[in-house]
Amino acid sequence: MEGDHNLNHHSEMIRQIIDTVENVVVGKREAVTLTITALLAGGHVLIEDVPGVGKTMLVRAIARATGLDFKRIQFTPDLLPSDVTGVSIYNQHTKEFEFRPGPVMSNILLADEVNRTSPKTQSALLEALEEGNVTVDGCTYQLFDPFFVMATQNPIEHGGTYPLPEAQLDRFLFRIQLGYPEWHEEIDMLDRMEHGHPVDQLTPVVEVEDIQRMKMEVKEVFVSDAVKQYIVAIVRETRNLDRVELGVSPRGSIALMRAAQAYAYIQGSSYVRPDDVKRVAPYTLGHRLVLEADVLGPKGQDDKMIQRMLTRISVPSTRKDIVT
């Protein structure tokens, strides 16, 4: 009973976070929910979309609503790895080197237009994304807890960009798009912006300790053997898809399970259901596919390939299989 009480309590806290963010990011509840899912799963998010649809505002609003420390890096071709991680500077008074932390030393890091910087600087994020620490001049520094990266890139403009390699894409739990708002949502947006920016009015609805506690509880969400087999069946099927050169790796299986656990937790469930897996699968697996070189088409077609594939995978059908 106490576990159910905690789930209900935290479901209410998560609802408050989402509602608060929606005061700024209008009509994007799915994207907001997925972002909170990734945060609680200990993952990171890549947002691919055109300029001006609210990518930066989504990150700022989540930082405000959660009370987490927030920093932003505008990636450019001349950005250095030390501009991300920090640098050691010699102090003439103490006769010692002192570490000056970079923007990566924060709870929430916005990596804006990450594909506009050199691969060397992009790789500076790799250790932070995977290991939760950075190494500068041979010294390792632990990052904040939680540490959450949201990276953005414009999928339309390719001039002067450096596409993220598959190994780096694999470090992002989700890839999402925001898209243009509906007519009434855009009118609502103008109304809210008429007398100032609503993000400046946001106040935290949770504390850092709440986020840390929820991250720990996500790991306790039960995943039955039947659901694990379902996850593996999905991932293995991606390796047999037409026009796919490389399917999803075992790391993708783990990512899908973690994402499903966090999504189930947000829904107030103590166990993962097949619907939770299906809900997060396109966002978790689409960017992990390597399509054949001659495959052309609109962005997001890999997500649609995953959605079509899901209709062919046998789903655990009894409650007993799911909760035991």
Backbone as numpy.savetxt, mean C-alpha at the origin, in Angstrom:
# Nx Ny Nz CAx CAy CAz Cx Cy Cz
-15.23 -13.87 23.81 -16.05 -12.66 23.81 -15.20 -11.40 23.81
-14.08 -11.47 24.57 -13.20 -10.30 24.62 -12.61 -10.03 23.24
-12.26 -11.13 22.50 -11.73 -10.94 21.16 -12.73 -10.28 20.25
-14.02 -10.69 20.36 -15.06 -10.07 19.53 -15.22 -8.60 19.89
-15.13 -8.29 21.21 -15.25 -6.89 21.64 -14.13 -6.05 21.03
-12.89 -6.59 21.03 -11.77 -5.85 20.47 -11.95 -5.63 18.98
-12.43 -6.67 18.28 -12.66 -6.53 16.84 -13.69 -5.45 16.56
-14.79 -5.47 17.31 -15.83 -4.45 17.10 -15.29 -3.05 17.40
-14.49 -2.95 18.47 -13.92 -1.65 18.85 -13.00 -1.13 17.75
-12.15 -2.00 17.23 -11.21 -1.55 16.21 -11.89 -1.35 14.86
-12.94 -2.10 14.59 -13.71 -1.85 13.37 -14.31 -0.44 13.40
-14.75 -0.01 14.57 -15.29 1.33 14.72 -14.19 2.38 14.53
-13.00 2.11 15.06 -11.88 3.04 14.89 -11.50 3.15 13.42
-11.47 2.02 12.73 -11.12 2.03 11.30 -12.18 2.78 10.51
-13.46 2.58 10.87 -14.53 3.32 10.19 -14.35 4.82 10.38
-13.95 5.24 11.58 -13.72 6.66 11.83 -12.57 7.19 10.98
-11.51 6.40 10.82 -10.39 6.82 9.97 -10.86 7.02 8.53
-11.59 6.02 8.02 -12.06 6.09 6.63 -13.00 7.27 6.43
-13.94 7.46 7.36 -14.88 8.58 7.25 -14.15 9.92 7.29
-13.13 10.02 8.15 -12.36 11.26 8.26 -11.62 11.56 6.96
-10.99 10.54 6.39 -10.26 10.73 5.13 -11.23 11.11 4.01
-12.44 10.55 4.03 -13.41 10.85 2.98 -13.92 12.29 3.04
-13.66 12.98 4.14 -13.98 14.41 4.18 -13.13 15.20 3.18
-12.00 14.61 2.81 -11.08 15.27 1.87 -11.07 14.56 0.52
-10.96 13.24 0.55 -10.89 12.44 -0.67 -12.30 11.93 -0.96
-13.01 12.64 -1.80 -14.43 12.40 -2.00 -14.66 11.23 -2.95
-15.56 10.31 -2.54 -16.01 9.25 -3.43 -15.00 8.16 -3.72
-13.97 8.02 -2.88 -12.93 7.01 -3.12 -12.81 6.06 -1.94
-13.96 5.62 -1.42 -13.94 4.79 -0.22 -13.18 3.48 -0.44
-13.30 2.90 -1.62 -12.59 1.65 -1.90 -11.09 1.87 -1.82
-10.59 2.93 -2.45 -9.15 3.22 -2.42 -8.68 3.51 -1.01
-9.49 4.25 -0.24 -9.14 4.56 1.15 -9.09 3.28 1.97
-10.08 2.41 1.80 -10.12 1.15 2.54 -8.93 0.27 2.21
-8.57 0.19 0.93 -7.40 -0.60 0.53 -6.12 -0.04 1.11
-6.02 1.29 1.18 -4.83 1.91 1.74 -4.69 1.59 3.22
-5.78 1.68 3.96 -5.75 1.32 5.38 -5.45 -0.17 5.55
-5.97 -0.99 4.64 -5.68 -2.42 4.66 -4.17 -2.66 4.55
-3.54 -1.98 3.59 -2.09 -2.14 3.40 -1.31 -1.67 4.62
-1.74 -0.55 5.20 -1.08 -0.02 6.40 -1.11 -1.05 7.53
-2.27 -1.66 7.78 -2.40 -2.61 8.87 -1.73 -3.95 8.55
-1.57 -4.25 7.26 -0.90 -5.49 6.87 0.62 -5.34 6.89
1.10 -4.12 7.13 2.54 -3.88 7.11 3.10 -3.79 5.71
2.24 -3.51 4.72 2.68 -3.41 3.33 2.77 -1.97 2.86
2.97 -1.81 1.57 3.11 -0.49 0.96 2.25 -0.43 -0.30
1.96 0.77 -0.78 1.01 0.95 -1.88 1.65 1.76 -3.01
1.44 1.31 -4.22 1.82 2.05 -5.43 0.54 2.56 -6.08
0.44 3.89 -6.26 -0.73 4.48 -6.91 -0.34 4.91 -8.31
-0.96 4.29 -9.30 -0.73 4.66 -10.69 -1.94 5.42 -11.20
-1.76 6.70 -11.49 -2.88 7.47 -12.01 -2.38 8.79 -12.57
-3.25 9.46 -13.29 -2.91 10.74 -13.90 -2.83 11.82 -12.82
-2.17 12.95 -13.11 -2.06 14.01 -12.11 -3.41 14.62 -11.76
-3.54 15.07 -10.52 -4.69 15.87 -10.12 -5.90 15.12 -9.62
-5.78 13.79 -9.42 -6.96 13.03 -8.98 -6.95 12.78 -7.47
-5.96 13.30 -6.76 -5.99 13.24 -5.30 -5.03 12.25 -4.66
-3.99 11.85 -5.40 -3.05 10.87 -4.85 -2.34 11.42 -3.61
-1.78 12.61 -3.75 -1.05 13.23 -2.63 -2.00 13.54 -1.48
-3.21 13.99 -1.81 -4.16 14.35 -0.78 -4.62 13.14 0.02
-4.71 11.98 -0.63 -5.06 10.75 0.07 -4.03 10.44 1.16
-2.75 10.56 0.81 -1.69 10.26 1.77 -1.72 11.27 2.92
-1.83 12.54 2.59 -1.86 13.57 3.64 -3.05 13.38 4.59
-4.19 13.03 4.02 -5.39 12.86 4.85 -5.25 11.67 5.78
-4.66 10.58 5.29 -4.46 9.41 6.15 -3.49 9.74 7.27
-2.44 10.48 6.96 -1.48 10.88 7.99 -2.15 11.74 9.05
-3.00 12.65 8.64 -3.71 13.51 9.58 -4.68 12.71 10.45
-5.43 11.82 9.82 -6.45 11.06 10.54 -5.85 10.09 11.55
-4.65 9.58 11.26 -4.02 8.60 12.14 -3.02 9.24 13.11
-2.68 10.50 12.88 -1.71 11.17 13.75 -0.30 10.69 13.53
-0.03 10.06 12.41 1.30 9.54 12.12 2.18 10.62 11.49
3.49 10.51 11.77 4.46 11.45 11.20 4.52 11.24 9.69
4.54 12.34 8.95 4.43 12.28 7.49 5.54 13.10 6.83
6.18 12.50 5.81 7.16 13.23 5.00 6.94 12.88 3.53
7.41 13.78 2.69 7.20 13.63 1.25 8.52 13.83 0.51
8.76 13.00 -0.49 9.90 13.17 -1.39 9.38 13.34 -2.80
9.78 14.44 -3.45 9.48 14.62 -4.86 10.65 14.04 -5.65
10.44 12.90 -6.27 11.53 12.25 -6.98 11.83 12.97 -8.30
13.09 13.25 -8.52 13.57 13.92 -9.73 14.81 13.18 -10.22
15.23 13.41 -11.49 16.39 12.68 -12.02 17.68 12.93 -11.25
17.82 14.09 -10.59 19.08 14.39 -9.89 19.04 14.04 -8.41
17.98 13.38 -7.95 17.88 13.00 -6.54 18.90 11.90 -6.23
19.57 12.01 -5.08 20.58 11.04 -4.68 20.02 10.07 -3.63
20.59 8.88 -3.52 20.13 7.95 -2.48 20.18 8.55 -1.08
21.19 9.37 -0.81 21.31 9.99 0.51 20.18 10.98 0.77
19.56 11.50 -0.30 18.41 12.39 -0.13 17.20 11.63 0.39
17.24 10.32 0.27 16.15 9.47 0.74 16.47 8.93 2.14
17.65 8.35 2.29 17.98 7.64 3.52 18.57 8.53 4.61
19.28 9.59 4.20 20.00 10.43 5.15 21.49 10.33 4.90
22.27 11.07 5.66 23.71 11.14 5.41 24.45 11.35 6.72
25.69 10.87 6.77 26.55 11.10 7.93 27.40 12.34 7.70
27.38 13.26 8.66 28.11 14.52 8.56 29.11 14.61 9.70
30.31 15.05 9.39 31.35 15.16 10.41 31.12 16.40 11.27
31.07 16.19 12.59 30.90 17.28 13.55 32.27 17.68 14.08
32.68 18.92 13.76 34.01 19.37 14.15 34.16 19.53 15.66
33.04 19.74 16.35 33.11 19.93 17.81 33.31 18.60 18.53
32.56 17.58 18.13 32.67 16.28 18.80 33.70 15.37 18.14
34.19 15.78 16.96 35.17 14.98 16.21 34.59 13.61 15.82
33.29 13.57 15.62 32.63 12.33 15.24 31.63 12.59 14.12
31.29 11.51 13.41 30.27 11.62 12.37 28.89 11.48 13.00
27.99 12.32 12.58 26.61 12.29 13.08 25.67 11.96 11.93
24.69 11.13 12.21 23.72 10.75 11.19 22.59 11.77 11.14
22.40 12.34 9.97 21.28 13.25 9.73 20.22 12.47 8.95
19.13 12.09 9.61 18.15 11.22 8.95 17.47 11.90 7.77
17.17 11.08 6.74 16.44 11.56 5.58 14.94 11.40 5.77
14.18 11.73 4.76 12.71 11.65 4.86 12.20 10.24 5.14
13.01 9.21 4.86 12.57 7.84 5.09 12.33 7.59 6.58
12.90 8.44 7.43 12.68 8.30 8.87 11.36 8.98 9.25
10.29 8.31 8.94 8.94 8.83 9.22 8.00 7.63 9.29
6.78 7.88 9.75 5.77 6.82 9.76 5.17 6.60 8.38
4.83 7.70 7.71 4.24 7.63 6.38 5.12 8.43 5.43
5.58 7.78 4.38 6.43 8.43 3.38 5.72 8.44 2.04
5.55 9.62 1.48 5.01 9.76 0.13 6.17 9.87 -0.85
6.33 8.86 -1.69 7.36 8.86 -2.72 6.69 9.30 -4.02
6.70 10.60 -4.27 5.94 11.18 -5.38 6.70 11.04 -6.70
6.02 10.48 -7.71 6.59 10.26 -9.04 7.89 9.47 -8.94
7.79 8.31 -8.32 8.96 7.49 -8.03 9.67 7.03 -9.29
8.96 7.00 -10.41 9.59 6.55 -11.65 10.34 7.67 -12.38
10.46 8.84 -11.76 11.20 9.94 -12.39 12.64 10.05 -11.89
13.03 9.18 -10.98 14.39 9.22 -10.46 15.18 8.03 -10.97
16.50 8.08 -10.79 17.37 7.04 -11.34 17.18 5.72 -10.60
17.50 4.60 -11.26 17.40 3.30 -10.59 18.24 3.23 -9.31
19.36 3.93 -9.27 20.20 3.92 -8.06 19.44 4.50 -6.88
18.73 5.59 -7.12 17.96 6.20 -6.03 16.71 5.39 -5.72
16.07 4.85 -6.75 14.93 3.96 -6.51 15.32 2.80 -5.59
16.52 2.26 -5.83 16.96 1.10 -5.05 17.21 1.46 -3.59
17.39 2.76 -3.30 17.58 3.17 -1.91 16.34 2.88 -1.08
15.19 2.78 -1.75 13.95 2.45 -1.05 13.81 0.95 -0.76
14.55 0.11 -1.52 14.35 -1.33 -1.45 14.57 -1.88 -0.04
15.69 -1.53 0.57 15.97 -2.06 1.90 14.91 -1.59 2.90
14.52 -0.31 2.76 13.52 0.23 3.67 12.18 -0.49 3.50
11.76 -0.72 2.25 10.48 -1.38 1.99 10.46 -2.81 2.51
11.56 -3.52 2.34 11.59 -4.94 2.66 12.03 -5.23 4.09
13.05 -4.50 4.55 13.68 -4.84 5.82 13.24 -3.97 7.00
12.71 -2.78 6.70 12.33 -1.89 7.79 13.50 -1.17 8.41
14.62 -1.11 7.68 15.77 -0.34 8.16 16.57 0.16 6.96
17.50 1.06 7.21 18.39 1.57 6.17 19.82 1.50 6.69
20.75 1.38 5.77 22.17 1.33 6.12 22.88 2.51 5.47
23.54 3.32 6.30 24.28 4.49 5.84 25.69 4.41 6.40
26.69 4.40 5.51 28.10 4.32 5.92 28.36 3.15 6.86
27.74 2.01 6.54 27.99 0.81 7.31 27.19 0.68 8.59
26.42 1.69 8.94 25.60 1.65 10.15 24.13 1.44 9.77
23.46 0.55 10.47 22.06 0.24 10.20 21.16 0.99 11.17
20.13 1.63 10.63 19.20 2.41 11.45 17.79 1.85 11.27
17.14 1.58 12.39 15.78 1.04 12.37 14.79 2.14 12.02
13.85 1.81 11.17 12.82 2.78 10.78 11.71 2.83 11.83
10.83 3.80 11.68 9.74 3.98 12.63 8.75 2.81 12.52
7.96 2.64 13.56 6.88 1.67 13.56 5.58 2.39 13.91
4.61 2.41 12.98 4.63 1.79 11.66 5.45 2.60 10.66
5.88 1.90 9.59 6.52 2.55 8.45 5.73 2.16 7.21
5.23 3.17 6.52 4.29 2.92 5.42 4.64 3.85 4.26
4.90 3.25 3.10 5.26 4.02 1.90 4.11 3.99 0.91
3.75 5.18 0.43 2.84 5.28 -0.71 3.60 5.97 -1.84
3.81 5.23 -2.90 4.53 5.76 -4.06 3.54 6.06 -5.17
3.79 7.13 -5.92 2.91 7.47 -7.04 3.73 7.48 -8.33
3.04 7.18 -9.41 3.65 7.36 -10.72 2.55 7.60 -11.75
2.91 8.40 -12.75 1.99 8.73 -13.83 2.16 7.69 -14.93
1.12 6.88 -15.21 1.27 5.81 -16.20 1.21 6.30 -17.65
0.91 7.59 -17.84 0.74 8.12 -19.20 2.05 8.67 -19.75
2.74 9.50 -18.96 3.98 10.14 -19.41 5.16 9.19 -19.20
5.88 8.91 -20.29 7.02 8.01 -20.19 8.35 8.71 -20.46
8.31 9.93 -20.99 9.54 10.66 -21.27 10.28 11.00 -19.99
11.56 10.66 -19.94 12.38 10.98 -18.78 12.05 10.17 -17.55
11.46 8.99 -17.74 11.12 8.15 -16.59 11.96 6.87 -16.59
12.00 6.24 -15.42 12.73 4.99 -15.24 11.75 3.96 -14.67
11.22 3.07 -15.50 10.22 2.12 -15.02 10.76 1.30 -13.84
9.91 1.08 -12.86 10.32 0.28 -11.71 10.55 -1.16 -12.14
11.67 -1.76 -11.76 11.91 -3.17 -12.11 10.96 -4.08 -11.34
10.79 -5.30 -11.87 9.86 -6.24 -11.27 10.19 -6.50 -9.80
11.48 -6.57 -9.45 11.87 -6.84 -8.07 11.42 -5.74 -7.13
11.34 -4.52 -7.65 10.89 -3.41 -6.79 9.37 -3.32 -6.75
8.72 -3.60 -7.87 7.25 -3.64 -7.87 6.74 -4.66 -6.87
7.47 -5.75 -6.74 7.07 -6.85 -5.86 7.05 -6.44 -4.39
7.72 -5.33 -4.07 7.76 -4.87 -2.68 6.49 -4.14 -2.28
5.66 -3.77 -3.24 4.41 -3.09 -2.94 3.30 -4.12 -2.76
2.59 -4.02 -1.67 1.49 -4.96 -1.41 0.37 -4.76 -2.42
-0.02 -3.50 -2.66 -1.10 -3.18 -3.58 -0.64 -2.21 -4.66
-1.23 -2.33 -5.81 -1.21 -1.26 -6.81 -2.66 -0.86 -7.05
-2.95 0.43 -6.89 -4.32 0.89 -7.03 -4.39 2.10 -7.96
-5.57 2.39 -8.44 -5.85 3.61 -9.20 -7.01 4.34 -8.52
-7.00 5.65 -8.61 -8.09 6.44 -8.03 -9.16 6.76 -9.07
-8.74 7.18 -10.25 -9.70 7.50 -11.30 -10.35 8.86 -11.09
-11.05 9.33 -12.11 -11.75 10.61 -12.02 -13.02 10.47 -11.17
-13.40 11.51 -10.47 -14.64 11.45 -9.68 -15.88 11.52 -10.56
-17.01 11.08 -9.98 -18.29 11.24 -10.66 -18.69 12.72 -10.66
-19.71 13.04 -11.47 -20.17 14.44 -11.59 -20.50 15.05 -10.23
-21.36 14.37 -9.46 -21.80 14.91 -8.17 -20.66 14.96 -7.17
-19.70 14.04 -7.29 -18.55 14.05 -6.39 -17.64 15.24 -6.67
-17.50 15.59 -7.94 -16.65 16.73 -8.28 -17.30 18.05 -7.84
-18.63 18.13 -7.93 -19.34 19.30 -7.42 -19.16 19.40 -5.91
-19.30 18.27 -5.23 -19.10 18.22 -3.77 -17.69 18.67 -3.41
-16.72 18.26 -4.22 -15.33 18.64 -3.99 -15.15 20.16 -4.06
-15.78 20.78 -5.05 -15.69 22.23 -5.19 -16.32 22.94 -3.99
-17.45 22.40 -3.52 -18.11 22.99 -2.35 -17.18 22.97 -1.13
-16.51 21.85 -0.94 -15.65 21.72 0.25 -14.40 22.58 0.16
-13.95 22.84 -1.08 -12.73 23.62 -1.27 -12.97 25.12 -1.37
-14.23 25.52 -1.36 -14.56 26.92 -1.64 -13.93 27.90 -0.66
-13.86 27.55 0.61 -13.38 28.49 1.63 -12.09 28.02 2.30
-11.36 27.12 1.66 -10.12 26.61 2.24 -10.00 25.13 2.01
-8.85 24.59 2.35 -8.63 23.16 2.12 -9.06 22.36 3.33
-9.97 21.38 3.14 -10.48 20.62 4.29 -9.43 19.78 4.99
-8.30 19.45 4.33 -7.28 18.64 4.98 -6.68 19.36 6.17
-6.68 20.69 6.12 -6.13 21.47 7.23 -7.00 21.38 8.48
-8.24 20.95 8.32 -9.16 20.86 9.46 -9.20 19.46 10.08
-8.51 18.50 9.47 -8.56 17.13 9.98 -7.75 17.00 11.27
-8.29 16.22 12.19 -7.59 15.93 13.44 -7.53 14.41 13.63
-6.53 13.91 14.34 -6.39 12.46 14.52 -7.58 11.86 15.25
-8.01 10.69 14.78 -9.09 9.96 15.45 -8.55 8.72 16.16
-7.26 8.40 15.95 -6.60 7.30 16.65 -5.20 7.77 17.04
-4.53 6.97 17.84 -3.15 7.26 18.22 -2.22 6.23 17.60
-0.92 6.55 17.61 0.06 5.65 17.02 -0.02 4.27 17.66
-0.20 4.23 18.96 -0.29 2.95 19.68 -1.46 2.11 19.18
-2.56 2.76 18.78 -3.72 2.03 18.24 -3.35 1.34 16.94
-2.62 2.04 16.07 -2.21 1.46 14.79 -1.26 0.28 15.04
-0.32 0.45 15.96 0.61 -0.64 16.27 -0.12 -1.86 16.80
-1.12 -1.63 17.66 -1.88 -2.73 18.24 -2.69 -3.45 17.16
-3.30 -2.69 16.28 -4.10 -3.30 15.23 -3.22 -4.09 14.26
-2.03 -3.61 13.97 -1.11 -4.35 13.12 -0.78 -5.72 13.72
-0.59 -5.75 15.02 -0.31 -7.02 15.69 -1.52 -7.95 15.64
-2.71 -7.39 15.83 -3.93 -8.21 15.83 -4.26 -8.76 14.46
-3.88 -8.04 13.40 -4.11 -8.54 12.04 -3.43 -9.89 11.84
-2.24 -10.05 12.41 -1.49 -11.30 12.25 -2.18 -12.47 12.94
-3.11 -12.17 13.86 -3.82 -13.23 14.58 -5.11 -13.64 13.89
-5.49 -12.97 12.80 -6.69 -13.35 12.06 -6.47 -14.74 11.46
-7.41 -15.64 11.73 -7.24 -17.06 11.39 -7.37 -17.29 9.89
-6.45 -18.11 9.34 -6.52 -18.53 7.94 -6.55 -20.05 7.92
-7.67 -20.62 7.50 -7.83 -22.08 7.51 -6.98 -22.72 6.42
-6.78 -24.02 6.53 -6.04 -24.76 5.50 -6.73 -24.64 4.15
-8.07 -24.67 4.17 -8.82 -24.59 2.91 -8.59 -23.25 2.22
-8.55 -22.17 2.99 -8.32 -20.85 2.41 -6.88 -20.71 1.94
-5.94 -21.28 2.68 -4.54 -21.27 2.22 -4.40 -22.01 0.90
-5.09 -23.15 0.78 -5.06 -23.89 -0.48 -5.68 -23.08 -1.60
-6.72 -22.33 -1.29 -7.36 -21.45 -2.28 -6.39 -20.37 -2.74
-5.65 -19.77 -1.80 -4.67 -18.74 -2.15 -3.59 -19.31 -3.06
-3.07 -20.48 -2.71 -2.02 -21.10 -3.52 -2.55 -21.48 -4.90
-3.78 -21.94 -4.97 -4.38 -22.29 -6.27 -4.46 -21.06 -7.17
-4.83 -19.91 -6.59 -4.91 -18.67 -7.37 -3.53 -18.29 -7.89
-2.54 -18.30 -7.01 -1.20 -17.87 -7.39 -0.61 -18.81 -8.44
-0.80 -20.10 -8.27 -0.25 -21.05 -9.23 -0.92 -20.93 -10.60
-2.20 -20.57 -10.60 -2.91 -20.40 -11.87 -2.36 -19.22 -12.66
-1.84 -18.19 -11.96 -1.27 -17.04 -12.68 -0.07 -17.45 -13.53
0.56 -18.57 -13.17 1.74 -19.02 -13.92 1.35 -19.76 -15.19
0.05 -20.00 -15.36 -0.43 -20.70 -16.56 -1.25 -19.80 -17.48
-1.34 -18.51 -17.16 -2.16 -17.61 -17.96 -1.53 -17.36 -19.33
-2.37 -17.24 -20.35 -1.90 -16.91 -21.69 -1.30 -15.50 -21.70
-0.28 -15.32 -22.48 0.40 -14.02 -22.69 1.11 -13.52 -21.42
1.30 -14.40 -20.45 2.04 -14.04 -19.24 3.39 -14.75 -19.27
4.45 -13.97 -19.24 5.80 -14.54 -19.28 6.19 -15.12 -17.92
5.90 -14.37 -16.85 6.19 -14.84 -15.50 4.96 -14.61 -14.62
4.53 -15.65 -13.93 3.42 -15.51 -13.00 3.89 -15.02 -11.64
3.00 -15.09 -10.68 3.27 -14.57 -9.34 4.17 -15.53 -8.57
5.13 -14.99 -7.85 6.08 -15.79 -7.08 5.48 -16.18 -5.73
6.15 -17.08 -4.99 5.67 -17.41 -3.64 5.56 -16.19 -2.72
6.37 -15.18 -2.95 6.22 -13.95 -2.16 4.83 -13.36 -2.35
4.29 -13.52 -3.56 2.94 -13.05 -3.82 1.89 -13.83 -3.05
2.13 -15.13 -2.81 1.21 -15.93 -1.99 1.14 -15.37 -0.58
2.31 -15.06 -0.03 2.37 -14.51 1.32 1.68 -13.15 1.36
1.94 -12.32 0.34 1.33 -10.99 0.28 -0.19 -11.10 0.22
-0.70 -12.04 -0.57 -2.15 -12.21 -0.70 -2.76 -12.65 0.62
-2.09 -13.54 1.35 -2.60 -13.96 2.64 -2.62 -12.80 3.64
-1.52 -12.03 3.70 -1.44 -10.90 4.62 -2.52 -9.86 4.29
-2.70 -9.59 3.01 -3.70 -8.61 2.60 -5.10 -9.09 2.97
-5.38 -10.39 2.77 -6.70 -10.93 3.10 -6.93 -10.89 4.61
-5.89 -11.15 5.40 -6.03 -11.05 6.85 -6.41 -9.64 7.28
-5.71 -8.65 6.72 -5.98 -7.26 7.08 -7.37 -6.84 6.61
-7.77 -7.28 5.42 -9.09 -6.91 4.90 -10.19 -7.53 5.76
-10.00 -8.80 6.16 -10.99 -9.46 7.03 -11.07 -8.73 8.37
-9.93 -8.31 8.89 -9.89 -7.59 10.17 -10.67 -6.29 10.08
-10.49 -5.57 8.98 -11.21 -4.31 8.78 -12.71 -4.54 8.73
-13.12 -5.70 8.20 -14.54 -6.02 8.14 -15.08 -6.53 9.48
-14.20 -6.63 10.50 -14.63 -7.09 11.81 -14.69 -8.58 11.96
-13.98 -9.32 11.09 -13.99 -10.77 11.13 -12.72 -11.30 11.80
-12.84 -12.41 12.50 -11.68 -13.02 13.15 -11.06 -14.11 12.28
-11.61 -14.33 11.09 -11.05 -15.32 10.18 -11.20 -14.83 8.74
-10.37 -15.37 7.85 -10.37 -14.98 6.44 -11.36 -15.82 5.67
-12.19 -15.16 4.88 -13.15 -15.83 4.01 -12.65 -15.79 2.57
-13.10 -16.69 1.71 -12.69 -16.63 0.30 -13.02 -15.28 -0.34
-14.13 -14.67 0.07 -14.48 -13.36 -0.49 -13.44 -12.30 -0.15
-12.82 -12.41 1.02 -11.75 -11.46 1.38 -10.57 -11.62 0.43
-10.24 -12.88 0.12 -9.14 -13.15 -0.80 -9.45 -12.61 -2.18
-10.67 -12.90 -2.66 -11.07 -12.43 -3.99 -11.08 -10.91 -4.08
-11.43 -10.27 -2.97 -11.55 -8.80 -2.97 -10.20 -8.13 -3.16
-9.15 -8.67 -2.55 -7.84 -8.01 -2.61 -6.93 -8.59 -3.69
-7.30 -9.73 -4.27 -6.41 -10.41 -5.22 -5.99 -9.55 -6.41
-6.92 -8.84 -7.11 -6.48 -8.05 -8.27 -5.46 -6.97 -7.91
-5.63 -6.34 -6.76 -4.72 -5.27 -6.34 -3.38 -5.82 -5.84
-3.39 -7.07 -5.37 -2.19 -7.68 -4.83 -1.36 -8.37 -5.91
-2.03 -8.94 -6.91 -1.34 -9.80 -7.87 -1.11 -9.17 -9.23
-1.94 -8.20 -9.63 -1.87 -7.66 -10.98 -0.49 -7.14 -11.35
0.12 -6.36 -10.46 1.42 -5.75 -10.78 2.58 -6.73 -10.63
2.28 -7.96 -10.17 3.33 -8.97 -10.03 3.44 -9.85 -11.27
2.54 -9.67 -12.23 2.61 -10.41 -13.48 3.60 -9.74 -14.43
4.37 -10.54 -15.14 5.23 -10.03 -16.21 4.64 -10.51 -17.52
4.05 -9.56 -18.27 3.39 -9.91 -19.53 4.42 -10.06 -20.64
4.06 -10.82 -21.66 4.94 -10.97 -22.81 5.16 -9.62 -23.48
6.31 -9.47 -24.11 6.74 -8.16 -24.62 5.78 -7.59 -25.66
5.09 -8.45 -26.41 4.23 -7.96 -27.47 2.80 -7.70 -27.03
2.54 -7.84 -25.72 1.19 -7.60 -25.22 0.97 -6.11 -25.08
0.00 -5.59 -25.82 -0.33 -4.17 -25.75 -1.76 -4.02 -25.28
-2.03 -2.92 -24.64 -3.40 -2.69 -24.17 -3.43 -1.63 -23.11
-4.60 -1.28 -22.64 -4.74 -0.24 -21.64 -4.18 -0.66 -20.29
-3.80 0.34 -19.49 -3.33 0.08 -18.14 -4.40 -0.63 -17.32
-3.96 -1.52 -16.46 -4.90 -2.22 -15.60 -5.42 -3.51 -16.20
-4.97 -3.88 -17.42 -5.48 -5.11 -18.01 -5.01 -6.33 -17.23
-3.84 -6.23 -16.54 -3.38 -7.35 -15.74 -4.32 -7.58 -14.54
-4.86 -6.49 -13.97 -5.86 -6.63 -12.91 -7.08 -7.38 -13.43
-7.51 -7.04 -14.64 -8.70 -7.69 -15.23 -8.42 -9.15 -15.53
-7.16 -9.48 -15.90 -6.80 -10.88 -16.11 -6.97 -11.68 -14.82
-6.58 -11.06 -13.70 -6.74 -11.72 -12.41 -8.22 -11.91 -12.08
-9.03 -10.89 -12.33 -10.46 -10.98 -12.03 -11.13 -12.08 -12.85
-10.77 -12.18 -14.13 -11.33 -13.25 -14.97 -10.86 -14.61 -14.50
-9.61 -14.69 -14.10 -9.05 -15.96 -13.64 -9.75 -16.45 -12.38
-10.13 -15.52 -11.50 -10.76 -15.89 -10.23 -12.07 -16.65 -10.44
-12.74 -16.41 -11.55 -14.01 -17.08 -11.81 -13.81 -18.56 -12.11
-12.56 -18.96 -12.40 -12.29 -20.36 -12.77 -11.75 -21.18 -11.60
-11.45 -20.54 -10.49 -10.82 -21.23 -9.36 -11.92 -21.72 -8.41
-11.84 -22.98 -8.03 -12.80 -23.56 -7.09 -12.66 -22.90 -5.72
-13.80 -22.50 -5.13 -13.83 -21.77 -3.87 -14.28 -22.68 -2.74
-13.58 -22.63 -1.56 -14.09 -23.38 -0.40 -15.52 -22.95 -0.10
-16.43 -23.92 -0.02 -17.85 -23.57 0.00 -18.54 -23.71 1.34
-17.95 -24.45 2.28 -18.61 -24.64 3.57 -17.94 -23.82 4.65
-18.76 -23.36 5.59 -18.22 -22.55 6.69 -17.21 -23.35 7.53
-17.44 -24.64 7.64 -16.54 -25.48 8.42 -15.13 -25.48 7.82
-15.03 -25.48 6.48 -13.74 -25.45 5.82 -13.01 -24.14 6.09
-13.76 -23.06 6.29 -13.19 -21.72 6.38 -12.76 -21.36 7.79
-13.52 -21.82 8.78 -13.25 -21.39 10.15 -12.53 -22.44 10.99
-12.20 -23.60 10.39 -11.48 -24.63 11.14 -10.27 -25.10 10.36
